[in-house]
Amino acid sequence: MTSPPQVRLPLEPVPQLDLAAQYAAIGAEIRTAVERVMASQQFVLGREGTALEDEIAKLCGVAHGIGLASGTDALILALRACGVRPGDEVLLPPFTFVATGSAVSALGAKPVFADIRPDTYNMDSAELTRRVTPRTRAIIVVHLYGLPADMAPILAFAKTRKLPVIEDNAQAIGASYKGQRTGSLADAGCLSFYPTKNLGAYGDGGMVVTNSAEIAARVRTLRNHGQSAKYLSSEPAWNSRLDEIQAAILRVKLRHLSNWQRARQSLAAEYNRLFSQIPGVMPPLAPDGFEHVYHQYTIRIEQRDALHKFLSERKIGSTVYYPYPLHLQPLYSALGHKAGDFPHSERAAQEVLSLPMYPELRKEQIARVVETIAEFLKC
Ligand SMILES: Cc1ncc(COP(=O)(O)O)c(C=O)c1O
């Protein structure tokens, strides 16, 4: 008797991010928190926002947190609070989300790029000496993908030049560098609560965290039309407040953040284990003393675009963060940069690919992702 033909079941898609899985687990807690705000009928600058500011300041190990409308506003207001003015130069890496640069431009200041290290994708401190000028007024360091930048040499450089340092901590809440949380390492830390972030709201939101009472007071004033007292404005500003519903939702999620972080780290360890058998793929680096929180699990591979297509045809989500470094963005054409100016950022933009990563991801799904990549490399 011949055996029946094998039926090939369609493979389950693996999304790059699955917020619905998170909501399925915490939906009841979220609805209770939202209901609490509805019952209070206080929607802006109330108890939830103040409690969230305290809880996040504690998590980051700083004295102050100031809730804002977005991570972009956090960067703009932190730069302003650190004294950046129109015409000033601000050093930042070109391999980041555009907001890091556009926050500088929004103030009429000039972004000056400092290339990244090819192994961590974070700012290379050696570049700072090459790019600094007498007009440099501040440095923004990005902890890309959830990995802290190597802060010690950057802070040492900043100290010799008396430059404030701002951490763009949009992707790295909960990470730590030599035992100290990101956001607390420099003058001010900027968080984003964009929904896809490790701590994501159900809309936009952000926060500045700082140990400086002066910076905190300034950001608090700037987020509310520059009002130093009720209906008394002392400088031009706008409304950048975090609302109570978002704050209440974020407080629920904050209770889960450390478990989610551990889950991300264990999933990353599983990816790393499987990739150790596969030459041609460079997994993310997490040097000793650098705690990575895997906002993204990002590999580097020469045939990146072909792999991206291959995965998508097999219903595996992956994303290129970021295909264009800032110096080659049309936005910055007036700065006169050309291809080759920041080679490590340009190569990263061509070779990085972020794979599925979220706390609810299962190890079997990771195995499928890695097997599919191994199959691609054999083609
Ligand atoms: C590195 C980085 N900086 C800044 C931002 C801006 O944050 P937001 O979208 O909350 O304005 C983001 C996130 O989108 C980001 O990833």
mmCIF file of C-alpha atoms and ligand atoms in Angstrom:
data_model
loop_
_atom_site.group_PDB
_atom_site.id
_atom_site.type_symbol
_atom_site.label_atom_id
_atom_site.label_comp_id
_atom_site.label_asym_id
_atom_site.label_seq_id
_atom_site.Cartn_x
_atom_site.Cartn_y
_atom_site.Cartn_z
ATOM 1 C CA MET A 1 0.000 0.000 0.000
ATOM 2 C CA THR A 2 1.364 3.425 -0.906
ATOM 3 C CA SER A 3 1.451 6.034 1.848
ATOM 4 C CA PRO A 4 -0.944 8.997 1.480
ATOM 5 C CA PRO A 5 0.535 12.198 -0.011
ATOM 6 C CA GLN A 6 2.015 14.513 2.631
ATOM 7 C CA VAL A 7 -0.145 17.583 3.258
ATOM 8 C CA ARG A 8 1.998 20.707 3.787
ATOM 9 C CA LEU A 9 0.297 22.946 6.292
ATOM 10 C CA PRO A 10 0.796 26.692 5.689
ATOM 11 C CA LEU A 11 3.380 28.010 8.118
ATOM 12 C CA GLU A 12 2.183 30.362 10.826
ATOM 13 C CA PRO A 13 3.264 33.970 10.125
ATOM 14 C CA VAL A 14 5.798 35.449 12.559
ATOM 15 C CA PRO A 15 5.175 39.185 12.924
ATOM 16 C CA GLN A 16 8.011 41.523 13.792
ATOM 17 C CA LEU A 17 5.976 42.920 16.677
ATOM 18 C CA ASP A 18 2.687 41.705 18.145
ATOM 19 C CA LEU A 19 1.039 44.337 20.340
ATOM 20 C CA ALA A 20 -2.248 42.418 20.193
ATOM 21 C CA ALA A 21 -0.590 39.551 22.115
ATOM 22 C CA GLN A 22 0.450 42.042 24.801
ATOM 23 C CA TYR A 23 -3.057 43.518 24.991
ATOM 24 C CA ALA A 24 -4.554 40.030 25.305
ATOM 25 C CA ALA A 25 -2.454 39.546 28.456
ATOM 26 C CA ILE A 26 -2.958 42.936 30.140
ATOM 27 C CA GLY A 27 -6.207 44.263 28.608
ATOM 28 C CA ALA A 28 -8.235 43.946 31.818
ATOM 29 C CA GLU A 29 -5.647 45.920 33.830
ATOM 30 C CA ILE A 30 -5.528 48.602 31.127
ATOM 31 C CA ARG A 31 -9.301 48.980 31.027
ATOM 32 C CA THR A 32 -9.422 49.354 34.824
ATOM 33 C CA ALA A 33 -6.769 52.088 34.683
ATOM 34 C CA VAL A 34 -8.550 53.970 31.888
ATOM 35 C CA GLU A 35 -11.838 53.681 33.796
ATOM 36 C CA ARG A 36 -10.096 55.223 36.840
ATOM 37 C CA VAL A 37 -9.176 58.282 34.767
ATOM 38 C CA MET A 38 -12.695 58.508 33.355
ATOM 39 C CA ALA A 39 -14.118 58.413 36.869
ATOM 40 C CA SER A 40 -11.729 61.179 37.981
ATOM 41 C CA GLN A 41 -12.556 63.372 34.949
ATOM 42 C CA GLN A 42 -9.075 64.838 35.223
ATOM 43 C CA PHE A 43 -7.300 64.491 31.907
ATOM 44 C CA VAL A 44 -4.213 66.724 31.923
ATOM 45 C CA LEU A 45 -1.502 67.304 34.562
ATOM 46 C CA GLY A 46 -3.117 65.236 37.273
ATOM 47 C CA ARG A 47 -2.321 62.440 39.692
ATOM 48 C CA GLU A 48 -1.552 59.737 37.108
ATOM 49 C CA GLY A 49 1.034 61.891 35.355
ATOM 50 C CA THR A 50 2.743 62.849 38.615
ATOM 51 C CA ALA A 51 2.815 59.235 39.791
ATOM 52 C CA LEU A 52 4.231 58.079 36.452
ATOM 53 C CA GLU A 53 6.940 60.747 36.590
ATOM 54 C CA ASP A 54 7.981 59.548 40.042
ATOM 55 C CA GLU A 55 7.909 55.873 39.055
ATOM 56 C CA ILE A 56 9.954 56.394 35.908
ATOM 57 C CA ALA A 57 12.450 58.669 37.644
ATOM 58 C CA LYS A 58 12.901 55.863 40.200
ATOM 59 C CA LEU A 59 13.340 53.245 37.480
ATOM 60 C CA CYS A 60 15.977 55.385 35.753
ATOM 61 C CA GLY A 61 17.687 56.237 39.058
ATOM 62 C CA VAL A 62 17.235 60.019 38.777
ATOM 63 C CA ALA A 63 15.547 62.706 40.853
ATOM 64 C CA HIS A 64 13.104 64.120 38.276
ATOM 65 C CA GLY A 65 10.830 63.003 35.440
ATOM 66 C CA ILE A 66 8.774 65.406 33.321
ATOM 67 C CA GLY A 67 6.018 63.861 31.195
ATOM 68 C CA LEU A 68 5.755 65.250 27.659
ATOM 69 C CA ALA A 69 3.798 64.793 24.461
ATOM 70 C CA SER A 70 6.501 62.792 22.624
ATOM 71 C CA GLY A 71 10.104 61.663 22.609
ATOM 72 C CA THR A 72 10.833 64.278 19.956
ATOM 73 C CA ASP A 73 9.594 67.016 22.283
ATOM 74 C CA ALA A 74 11.706 65.493 25.054
ATOM 75 C CA LEU A 75 14.799 65.990 22.888
ATOM 76 C CA ILE A 76 13.828 69.527 21.834
ATOM 77 C CA LEU A 77 13.042 70.655 25.382
ATOM 78 C CA ALA A 78 16.113 68.956 26.888
ATOM 79 C CA LEU A 79 18.320 70.688 24.304
ATOM 80 C CA ARG A 80 16.694 74.019 25.121
ATOM 81 C CA ALA A 81 17.026 73.452 28.840
ATOM 82 C CA CYS A 82 20.730 72.716 28.275
ATOM 83 C CA GLY A 83 21.119 76.096 26.596
ATOM 84 C CA VAL A 84 21.133 75.172 22.879
ATOM 85 C CA ARG A 85 20.137 78.159 20.753
ATOM 86 C CA PRO A 86 19.719 78.939 17.047
ATOM 87 C CA GLY A 87 23.047 78.732 15.216
ATOM 88 C CA ASP A 88 24.664 76.398 17.765
ATOM 89 C CA GLU A 89 26.100 73.051 16.686
ATOM 90 C CA VAL A 90 25.065 69.760 18.277
ATOM 91 C CA LEU A 91 27.049 66.542 17.806
ATOM 92 C CA LEU A 92 25.032 63.373 17.155
ATOM 93 C CA PRO A 93 25.369 60.072 15.289
ATOM 94 C CA PRO A 94 23.980 59.933 11.732
ATOM 95 C CA PHE A 95 22.718 56.375 12.195
ATOM 96 C CA THR A 96 19.530 56.936 14.188
ATOM 97 C CA PHE A 97 15.854 57.757 13.742
ATOM 98 C CA VAL A 98 15.442 61.143 12.082
ATOM 99 C CA ALA A 99 13.931 62.655 15.267
ATOM 100 C CA THR A 100 17.382 62.849 16.888
ATOM 101 C CA GLY A 101 18.432 65.289 14.161
ATOM 102 C CA SER A 102 15.128 67.036 13.582
ATOM 103 C CA ALA A 103 14.965 67.985 17.276
ATOM 104 C CA VAL A 104 18.213 69.902 16.769
ATOM 105 C CA SER A 105 16.937 71.491 13.555
ATOM 106 C CA ALA A 106 13.665 72.476 15.234
ATOM 107 C CA LEU A 107 15.666 74.824 17.454
ATOM 108 C CA GLY A 108 17.456 76.411 14.497
ATOM 109 C CA ALA A 109 20.643 74.668 15.616
ATOM 110 C CA LYS A 110 22.882 72.635 13.291
ATOM 111 C CA PRO A 111 23.342 68.868 13.542
ATOM 112 C CA VAL A 112 27.002 67.887 13.212
ATOM 113 C CA PHE A 113 27.443 64.180 12.689
ATOM 114 C CA ALA A 114 29.913 61.871 14.418
ATOM 115 C CA ASP A 115 30.130 58.361 12.969
ATOM 116 C CA ILE A 116 29.217 55.188 14.831
ATOM 117 C CA ARG A 117 31.243 52.146 15.787
ATOM 118 C CA PRO A 118 30.650 49.294 13.341
ATOM 119 C CA ASP A 119 30.225 46.701 16.104
ATOM 120 C CA THR A 120 27.651 48.402 18.372
ATOM 121 C CA TYR A 121 26.053 50.944 15.953
ATOM 122 C CA ASN A 122 26.477 53.563 18.681
ATOM 123 C CA MET A 123 28.502 56.779 18.682
ATOM 124 C CA ASP A 124 32.261 56.418 18.384
ATOM 125 C CA SER A 125 33.824 58.714 20.978
ATOM 126 C CA ALA A 126 36.980 59.019 18.861
ATOM 127 C CA GLU A 127 34.909 60.871 16.241
ATOM 128 C CA LEU A 128 34.021 63.666 18.661
ATOM 129 C CA THR A 129 37.493 65.214 18.603
ATOM 130 C CA ARG A 130 37.363 65.309 14.796
ATOM 131 C CA ARG A 131 33.933 66.941 14.611
ATOM 132 C CA VAL A 132 33.887 69.393 17.515
ATOM 133 C CA THR A 133 34.183 73.117 16.702
ATOM 134 C CA PRO A 134 34.087 76.318 18.769
ATOM 135 C CA ARG A 135 30.349 76.479 17.949
ATOM 136 C CA THR A 136 29.555 73.045 19.448
ATOM 137 C CA ARG A 137 27.050 73.514 22.252
ATOM 138 C CA ALA A 138 25.904 69.962 23.163
ATOM 139 C CA ILE A 139 26.181 66.241 22.381
ATOM 140 C CA ILE A 140 23.288 63.826 21.860
ATOM 141 C CA VAL A 141 24.161 60.174 22.406
ATOM 142 C CA VAL A 142 21.708 57.533 21.128
ATOM 143 C CA HIS A 143 21.375 54.117 22.799
ATOM 144 C CA LEU A 144 20.328 52.461 19.566
ATOM 145 C CA TYR A 145 18.157 49.334 19.533
ATOM 146 C CA GLY A 146 18.325 49.168 23.360
ATOM 147 C CA LEU A 147 22.133 48.925 23.752
ATOM 148 C CA PRO A 148 23.797 51.664 25.815
ATOM 149 C CA ALA A 149 26.467 53.672 24.039
ATOM 150 C CA ASP A 150 29.962 53.590 25.551
ATOM 151 C CA MET A 151 29.402 56.616 27.767
ATOM 152 C CA ALA A 152 32.661 56.846 29.743
ATOM 153 C CA PRO A 153 34.865 58.248 26.940
ATOM 154 C CA ILE A 154 32.018 60.439 25.646
ATOM 155 C CA LEU A 155 31.441 61.948 29.091
ATOM 156 C CA ALA A 156 35.181 62.419 29.577
ATOM 157 C CA PHE A 157 35.384 64.319 26.271
ATOM 158 C CA ALA A 158 32.309 66.410 27.144
ATOM 159 C CA LYS A 159 33.824 67.316 30.497
ATOM 160 C CA THR A 160 37.017 68.673 28.974
ATOM 161 C CA ARG A 161 34.941 70.860 26.634
ATOM 162 C CA LYS A 162 32.248 71.705 29.228
ATOM 163 C CA LEU A 163 29.532 70.401 26.902
ATOM 164 C CA PRO A 164 26.201 69.075 28.173
ATOM 165 C CA VAL A 165 25.332 65.517 27.093
ATOM 166 C CA ILE A 166 21.788 64.380 26.357
ATOM 167 C CA GLU A 167 20.914 60.705 26.126
ATOM 168 C CA ASP A 168 18.410 59.800 23.428
ATOM 169 C CA ASN A 169 17.023 56.931 25.471
ATOM 170 C CA ALA A 170 13.940 56.453 23.282
ATOM 171 C CA GLN A 171 14.853 52.825 22.593
ATOM 172 C CA ALA A 172 16.624 51.809 25.791
ATOM 173 C CA ILE A 173 14.419 52.331 28.860
ATOM 174 C CA GLY A 174 15.602 49.891 31.551
ATOM 175 C CA ALA A 175 19.053 49.321 30.014
ATOM 176 C CA SER A 176 22.159 49.873 32.088
ATOM 177 C CA TYR A 177 25.788 50.785 31.532
ATOM 178 C CA LYS A 178 28.318 49.586 34.105
ATOM 179 C CA GLY A 179 25.484 49.070 36.579
ATOM 180 C CA GLN A 180 23.822 52.455 36.053
ATOM 181 C CA ARG A 181 20.568 52.950 34.183
ATOM 182 C CA THR A 182 20.522 54.749 30.862
ATOM 183 C CA GLY A 183 18.860 58.136 31.219
ATOM 184 C CA SER A 184 20.817 58.785 34.409
ATOM 185 C CA LEU A 185 24.273 58.786 32.839
ATOM 186 C CA ALA A 186 24.441 62.358 31.539
ATOM 187 C CA ASP A 187 22.714 65.734 31.963
ATOM 188 C CA ALA A 188 19.299 64.633 30.724
ATOM 189 C CA GLY A 189 17.704 61.491 29.310
ATOM 190 C CA CYS A 190 14.884 61.513 26.756
ATOM 191 C CA LEU A 191 12.293 58.756 26.614
ATOM 192 C CA SER A 192 9.697 57.989 23.960
ATOM 193 C CA PHE A 193 6.471 56.160 24.734
ATOM 194 C CA TYR A 194 5.602 55.684 21.063
ATOM 195 C CA PRO A 195 3.408 52.538 20.981
ATOM 196 C CA THR A 196 6.093 50.208 19.586
ATOM 197 C CA LYS A 197 8.684 51.115 22.231
ATOM 198 C CA ASN A 198 9.551 48.725 25.097
ATOM 199 C CA LEU A 199 7.286 50.896 27.260
ATOM 200 C CA GLY A 200 4.706 52.082 24.743
ATOM 201 C CA ALA A 201 1.585 54.169 25.302
ATOM 202 C CA TYR A 202 -1.668 53.931 23.329
ATOM 203 C CA GLY A 203 -0.720 57.086 21.451
ATOM 204 C CA ASP A 204 2.251 59.450 21.639
ATOM 205 C CA GLY A 205 4.150 60.359 24.796
ATOM 206 C CA GLY A 206 7.622 61.068 26.097
ATOM 207 C CA MET A 207 9.584 62.149 29.165
ATOM 208 C CA VAL A 208 12.742 63.956 30.179
ATOM 209 C CA VAL A 209 14.534 62.392 33.147
ATOM 210 C CA THR A 210 17.320 64.222 34.952
ATOM 211 C CA ASN A 211 19.134 64.708 38.220
ATOM 212 C CA SER A 212 19.327 68.458 37.612
ATOM 213 C CA ALA A 213 16.656 70.467 39.439
ATOM 214 C CA GLU A 214 17.409 73.343 37.071
ATOM 215 C CA ILE A 215 16.847 71.337 33.867
ATOM 216 C CA ALA A 216 13.713 69.755 35.365
ATOM 217 C CA ALA A 217 12.213 73.125 36.271
ATOM 218 C CA ARG A 218 12.977 74.539 32.840
ATOM 219 C CA VAL A 219 11.419 71.568 30.986
ATOM 220 C CA ARG A 220 8.356 71.752 33.265
ATOM 221 C CA THR A 221 7.911 75.405 32.311
ATOM 222 C CA LEU A 222 8.588 74.803 28.620
ATOM 223 C CA ARG A 223 6.032 71.982 28.351
ATOM 224 C CA ASN A 224 3.321 74.404 29.436
ATOM 225 C CA HIS A 225 3.674 77.498 27.229
ATOM 226 C CA GLY A 226 6.645 78.826 29.191
ATOM 227 C CA GLN A 227 4.365 79.657 32.114
ATOM 228 C CA SER A 228 6.403 80.286 35.253
ATOM 229 C CA ALA A 229 3.186 80.937 37.199
ATOM 230 C CA LYS A 230 -0.431 80.462 36.198
ATOM 231 C CA TYR A 231 -1.183 82.590 33.107
ATOM 232 C CA LEU A 232 2.244 84.248 33.330
ATOM 233 C CA SER A 233 4.591 83.248 30.503
ATOM 234 C CA SER A 234 8.248 84.126 30.588
ATOM 235 C CA GLU A 235 9.451 82.613 27.290
ATOM 236 C CA PRO A 236 8.088 81.294 23.998
ATOM 237 C CA ALA A 237 7.018 77.643 24.168
ATOM 238 C CA TRP A 238 4.018 75.456 23.435
ATOM 239 C CA ASN A 239 1.902 72.682 24.903
ATOM 240 C CA SER A 240 3.777 69.408 25.256
ATOM 241 C CA ARG A 241 1.962 67.672 28.093
ATOM 242 C CA LEU A 242 1.448 63.944 28.586
ATOM 243 C CA ASP A 243 -2.234 63.242 29.214
ATOM 244 C CA GLU A 244 -3.676 61.290 32.123
ATOM 245 C CA ILE A 245 -5.059 58.393 30.078
ATOM 246 C CA GLN A 246 -1.636 57.693 28.577
ATOM 247 C CA ALA A 247 0.005 58.068 31.989
ATOM 248 C CA ALA A 248 -2.434 55.586 33.558
ATOM 249 C CA ILE A 249 -1.821 53.072 30.737
ATOM 250 C CA LEU A 250 1.932 53.501 31.040
ATOM 251 C CA ARG A 251 1.756 52.898 34.814
ATOM 252 C CA VAL A 252 0.096 49.539 34.170
ATOM 253 C CA LYS A 253 2.715 48.608 31.599
ATOM 254 C CA LEU A 254 5.549 49.792 33.833
ATOM 255 C CA ARG A 255 4.597 47.072 36.342
ATOM 256 C CA HIS A 256 5.360 44.490 33.633
ATOM 257 C CA LEU A 257 8.449 46.113 32.161
ATOM 258 C CA SER A 258 11.089 44.155 34.074
ATOM 259 C CA ASN A 259 9.456 40.806 33.183
ATOM 260 C CA TRP A 260 9.153 41.869 29.560
ATOM 261 C CA GLN A 261 12.778 42.948 29.600
ATOM 262 C CA ARG A 262 13.892 39.566 30.939
ATOM 263 C CA ALA A 263 11.790 37.853 28.256
ATOM 264 C CA ARG A 264 13.421 39.953 25.513
ATOM 265 C CA GLN A 265 16.887 39.137 26.899
ATOM 266 C CA SER A 266 16.150 35.427 27.032
ATOM 267 C CA LEU A 267 14.751 35.460 23.475
ATOM 268 C CA ALA A 268 17.863 37.315 22.299
ATOM 269 C CA ALA A 269 20.020 34.649 23.976
ATOM 270 C CA GLU A 270 18.081 31.988 22.053
ATOM 271 C CA TYR A 271 18.613 33.827 18.742
ATOM 272 C CA ASN A 272 22.327 34.197 19.589
ATOM 273 C CA ARG A 273 22.623 30.490 20.389
ATOM 274 C CA LEU A 274 21.064 29.475 17.085
ATOM 275 C CA PHE A 275 22.985 32.053 15.052
ATOM 276 C CA SER A 276 26.294 30.851 16.520
ATOM 277 C CA GLN A 277 25.949 27.902 14.080
ATOM 278 C CA ILE A 278 25.366 30.153 11.064
ATOM 279 C CA PRO A 279 28.303 31.983 9.516
ATOM 280 C CA GLY A 280 27.409 35.090 7.504
ATOM 281 C CA VAL A 281 25.105 36.568 10.133
ATOM 282 C CA MET A 282 26.416 39.020 12.729
ATOM 283 C CA PRO A 283 24.173 38.996 15.809
ATOM 284 C CA PRO A 284 23.919 42.101 18.019
ATOM 285 C CA LEU A 285 26.828 42.710 20.372
ATOM 286 C CA ALA A 286 26.355 43.343 24.092
ATOM 287 C CA PRO A 287 29.810 43.993 25.576
ATOM 288 C CA ASP A 288 30.462 43.181 29.253
ATOM 289 C CA GLY A 289 28.939 45.835 31.471
ATOM 290 C CA PHE A 290 26.465 46.938 28.767
ATOM 291 C CA GLU A 291 22.960 45.636 29.499
ATOM 292 C CA HIS A 292 21.042 45.416 26.209
ATOM 293 C CA VAL A 293 17.221 45.550 26.445
ATOM 294 C CA TYR A 294 16.657 44.440 22.841
ATOM 295 C CA HIS A 295 14.138 47.011 21.734
ATOM 296 C CA GLN A 296 15.255 45.488 18.456
ATOM 297 C CA TYR A 297 17.146 42.289 17.758
ATOM 298 C CA THR A 298 19.192 43.478 14.806
ATOM 299 C CA ILE A 299 21.477 41.342 12.711
ATOM 300 C CA ARG A 300 23.945 42.419 10.089
ATOM 301 C CA ILE A 301 24.147 40.539 6.808
ATOM 302 C CA GLU A 302 25.635 41.503 3.433
ATOM 303 C CA GLN A 303 22.669 40.255 1.373
ATOM 304 C CA ARG A 304 20.246 42.227 3.555
ATOM 305 C CA ASP A 305 17.704 43.335 0.933
ATOM 306 C CA ALA A 306 17.404 39.859 -0.576
ATOM 307 C CA LEU A 307 16.969 38.348 2.903
ATOM 308 C CA HIS A 308 14.331 40.925 3.795
ATOM 309 C CA LYS A 309 12.350 39.889 0.686
ATOM 310 C CA PHE A 310 12.912 36.162 1.322
ATOM 311 C CA LEU A 311 11.560 36.479 4.876
ATOM 312 C CA SER A 312 8.570 38.529 3.821
ATOM 313 C CA GLU A 313 7.641 35.928 1.161
ATOM 314 C CA ARG A 314 7.623 33.372 3.980
ATOM 315 C CA LYS A 315 5.487 35.641 6.178
ATOM 316 C CA ILE A 316 8.255 36.482 8.622
ATOM 317 C CA GLY A 317 8.302 40.145 9.630
ATOM 318 C CA SER A 318 11.555 42.093 9.562
ATOM 319 C CA THR A 319 12.339 45.795 9.312
ATOM 320 C CA VAL A 320 15.262 47.951 8.249
ATOM 321 C CA TYR A 321 15.999 50.500 10.967
ATOM 322 C CA TYR A 322 17.263 52.691 9.247
ATOM 323 C CA PRO A 323 17.821 52.573 5.498
ATOM 324 C CA TYR A 324 19.116 56.181 5.150
ATOM 325 C CA PRO A 325 21.662 57.723 7.525
ATOM 326 C CA LEU A 326 20.819 61.292 8.474
ATOM 327 C CA HIS A 327 23.653 62.925 6.509
ATOM 328 C CA LEU A 328 22.213 61.476 3.277
ATOM 329 C CA GLN A 329 18.603 62.445 4.003
ATOM 330 C CA PRO A 330 17.121 65.070 1.639
ATOM 331 C CA LEU A 331 16.288 66.989 4.830
ATOM 332 C CA TYR A 332 19.999 67.618 5.312
ATOM 333 C CA SER A 333 21.109 68.135 1.709
ATOM 334 C CA ALA A 334 22.015 71.749 2.558
ATOM 335 C CA LEU A 335 24.724 70.444 4.901
ATOM 336 C CA GLY A 336 26.572 69.281 1.772
ATOM 337 C CA HIS A 337 27.415 65.729 2.829
ATOM 338 C CA LYS A 338 28.072 62.964 0.328
ATOM 339 C CA ALA A 339 28.260 59.178 0.323
ATOM 340 C CA GLY A 340 31.482 58.091 2.000
ATOM 341 C CA ASP A 341 31.482 60.831 4.660
ATOM 342 C CA PHE A 342 30.349 58.471 7.458
ATOM 343 C CA PRO A 343 31.239 54.998 6.187
ATOM 344 C CA HIS A 344 30.212 52.986 9.250
ATOM 345 C CA SER A 345 26.744 54.534 9.322
ATOM 346 C CA GLU A 346 26.342 54.018 5.578
ATOM 347 C CA ARG A 347 27.376 50.374 5.749
ATOM 348 C CA ALA A 348 25.049 49.745 8.695
ATOM 349 C CA ALA A 349 22.179 51.343 6.752
ATOM 350 C CA GLN A 350 22.819 48.809 3.976
ATOM 351 C CA GLU A 351 23.301 45.716 6.100
ATOM 352 C CA VAL A 352 21.131 45.802 9.237
ATOM 353 C CA LEU A 353 17.875 43.924 9.593
ATOM 354 C CA SER A 354 15.703 43.778 12.710
ATOM 355 C CA LEU A 355 14.027 40.419 13.292
ATOM 356 C CA PRO A 356 10.863 39.555 15.251
ATOM 357 C CA MET A 357 11.282 40.624 18.885
ATOM 358 C CA TYR A 358 8.610 41.093 21.538
ATOM 359 C CA PRO A 359 8.159 39.483 24.962
ATOM 360 C CA GLU A 360 5.393 37.111 23.813
ATOM 361 C CA LEU A 361 7.495 35.686 20.946
ATOM 362 C CA ARG A 362 7.933 31.923 21.308
ATOM 363 C CA LYS A 363 11.179 29.963 20.992
ATOM 364 C CA GLU A 364 9.653 27.794 18.197
ATOM 365 C CA GLN A 365 9.013 30.994 16.246
ATOM 366 C CA ILE A 366 12.641 32.028 16.721
ATOM 367 C CA ALA A 367 13.719 28.591 15.486
ATOM 368 C CA ARG A 368 11.598 29.122 12.370
ATOM 369 C CA VAL A 369 13.119 32.553 11.738
ATOM 370 C CA VAL A 370 16.671 31.240 12.098
ATOM 371 C CA GLU A 371 15.989 28.111 9.993
ATOM 372 C CA THR A 372 14.563 30.318 7.248
ATOM 373 C CA ILE A 373 17.674 32.506 7.319
ATOM 374 C CA ALA A 374 19.874 29.383 7.159
ATOM 375 C CA GLU A 375 17.825 28.205 4.145
ATOM 376 C CA PHE A 376 18.317 31.619 2.497
ATOM 377 C CA LEU A 377 22.081 31.452 2.993
ATOM 378 C CA LYS A 378 22.221 28.023 1.316
ATOM 379 C CA CYS A 379 20.398 29.340 -1.809
HETATM 380 C C1 LIG B 1 16.113 57.004 18.619
HETATM 381 C C2 LIG B 1 14.820 57.754 18.665
HETATM 382 N N1 LIG B 1 14.844 59.059 18.979
HETATM 383 C C3 LIG B 1 13.720 59.777 19.064
HETATM 384 C C4 LIG B 1 12.476 59.221 18.825
HETATM 385 C C5 LIG B 1 11.285 60.103 18.833
HETATM 386 O O1 LIG B 1 10.287 59.699 19.707
HETATM 387 P P1 LIG B 1 8.760 60.034 19.399
HETATM 388 O O2 LIG B 1 8.308 59.194 18.258
HETATM 389 O O3 LIG B 1 8.063 59.678 20.686
HETATM 390 O O4 LIG B 1 8.654 61.484 19.096
HETATM 391 C C6 LIG B 1 12.406 57.842 18.520
HETATM 392 C C7 LIG B 1 11.142 57.120 18.335
HETATM 393 O O5 LIG B 1 10.330 57.250 17.517
HETATM 394 C C8 LIG B 1 13.610 57.105 18.415
HETATM 395 O O6 LIG B 1 13.587 55.811 18.097
#
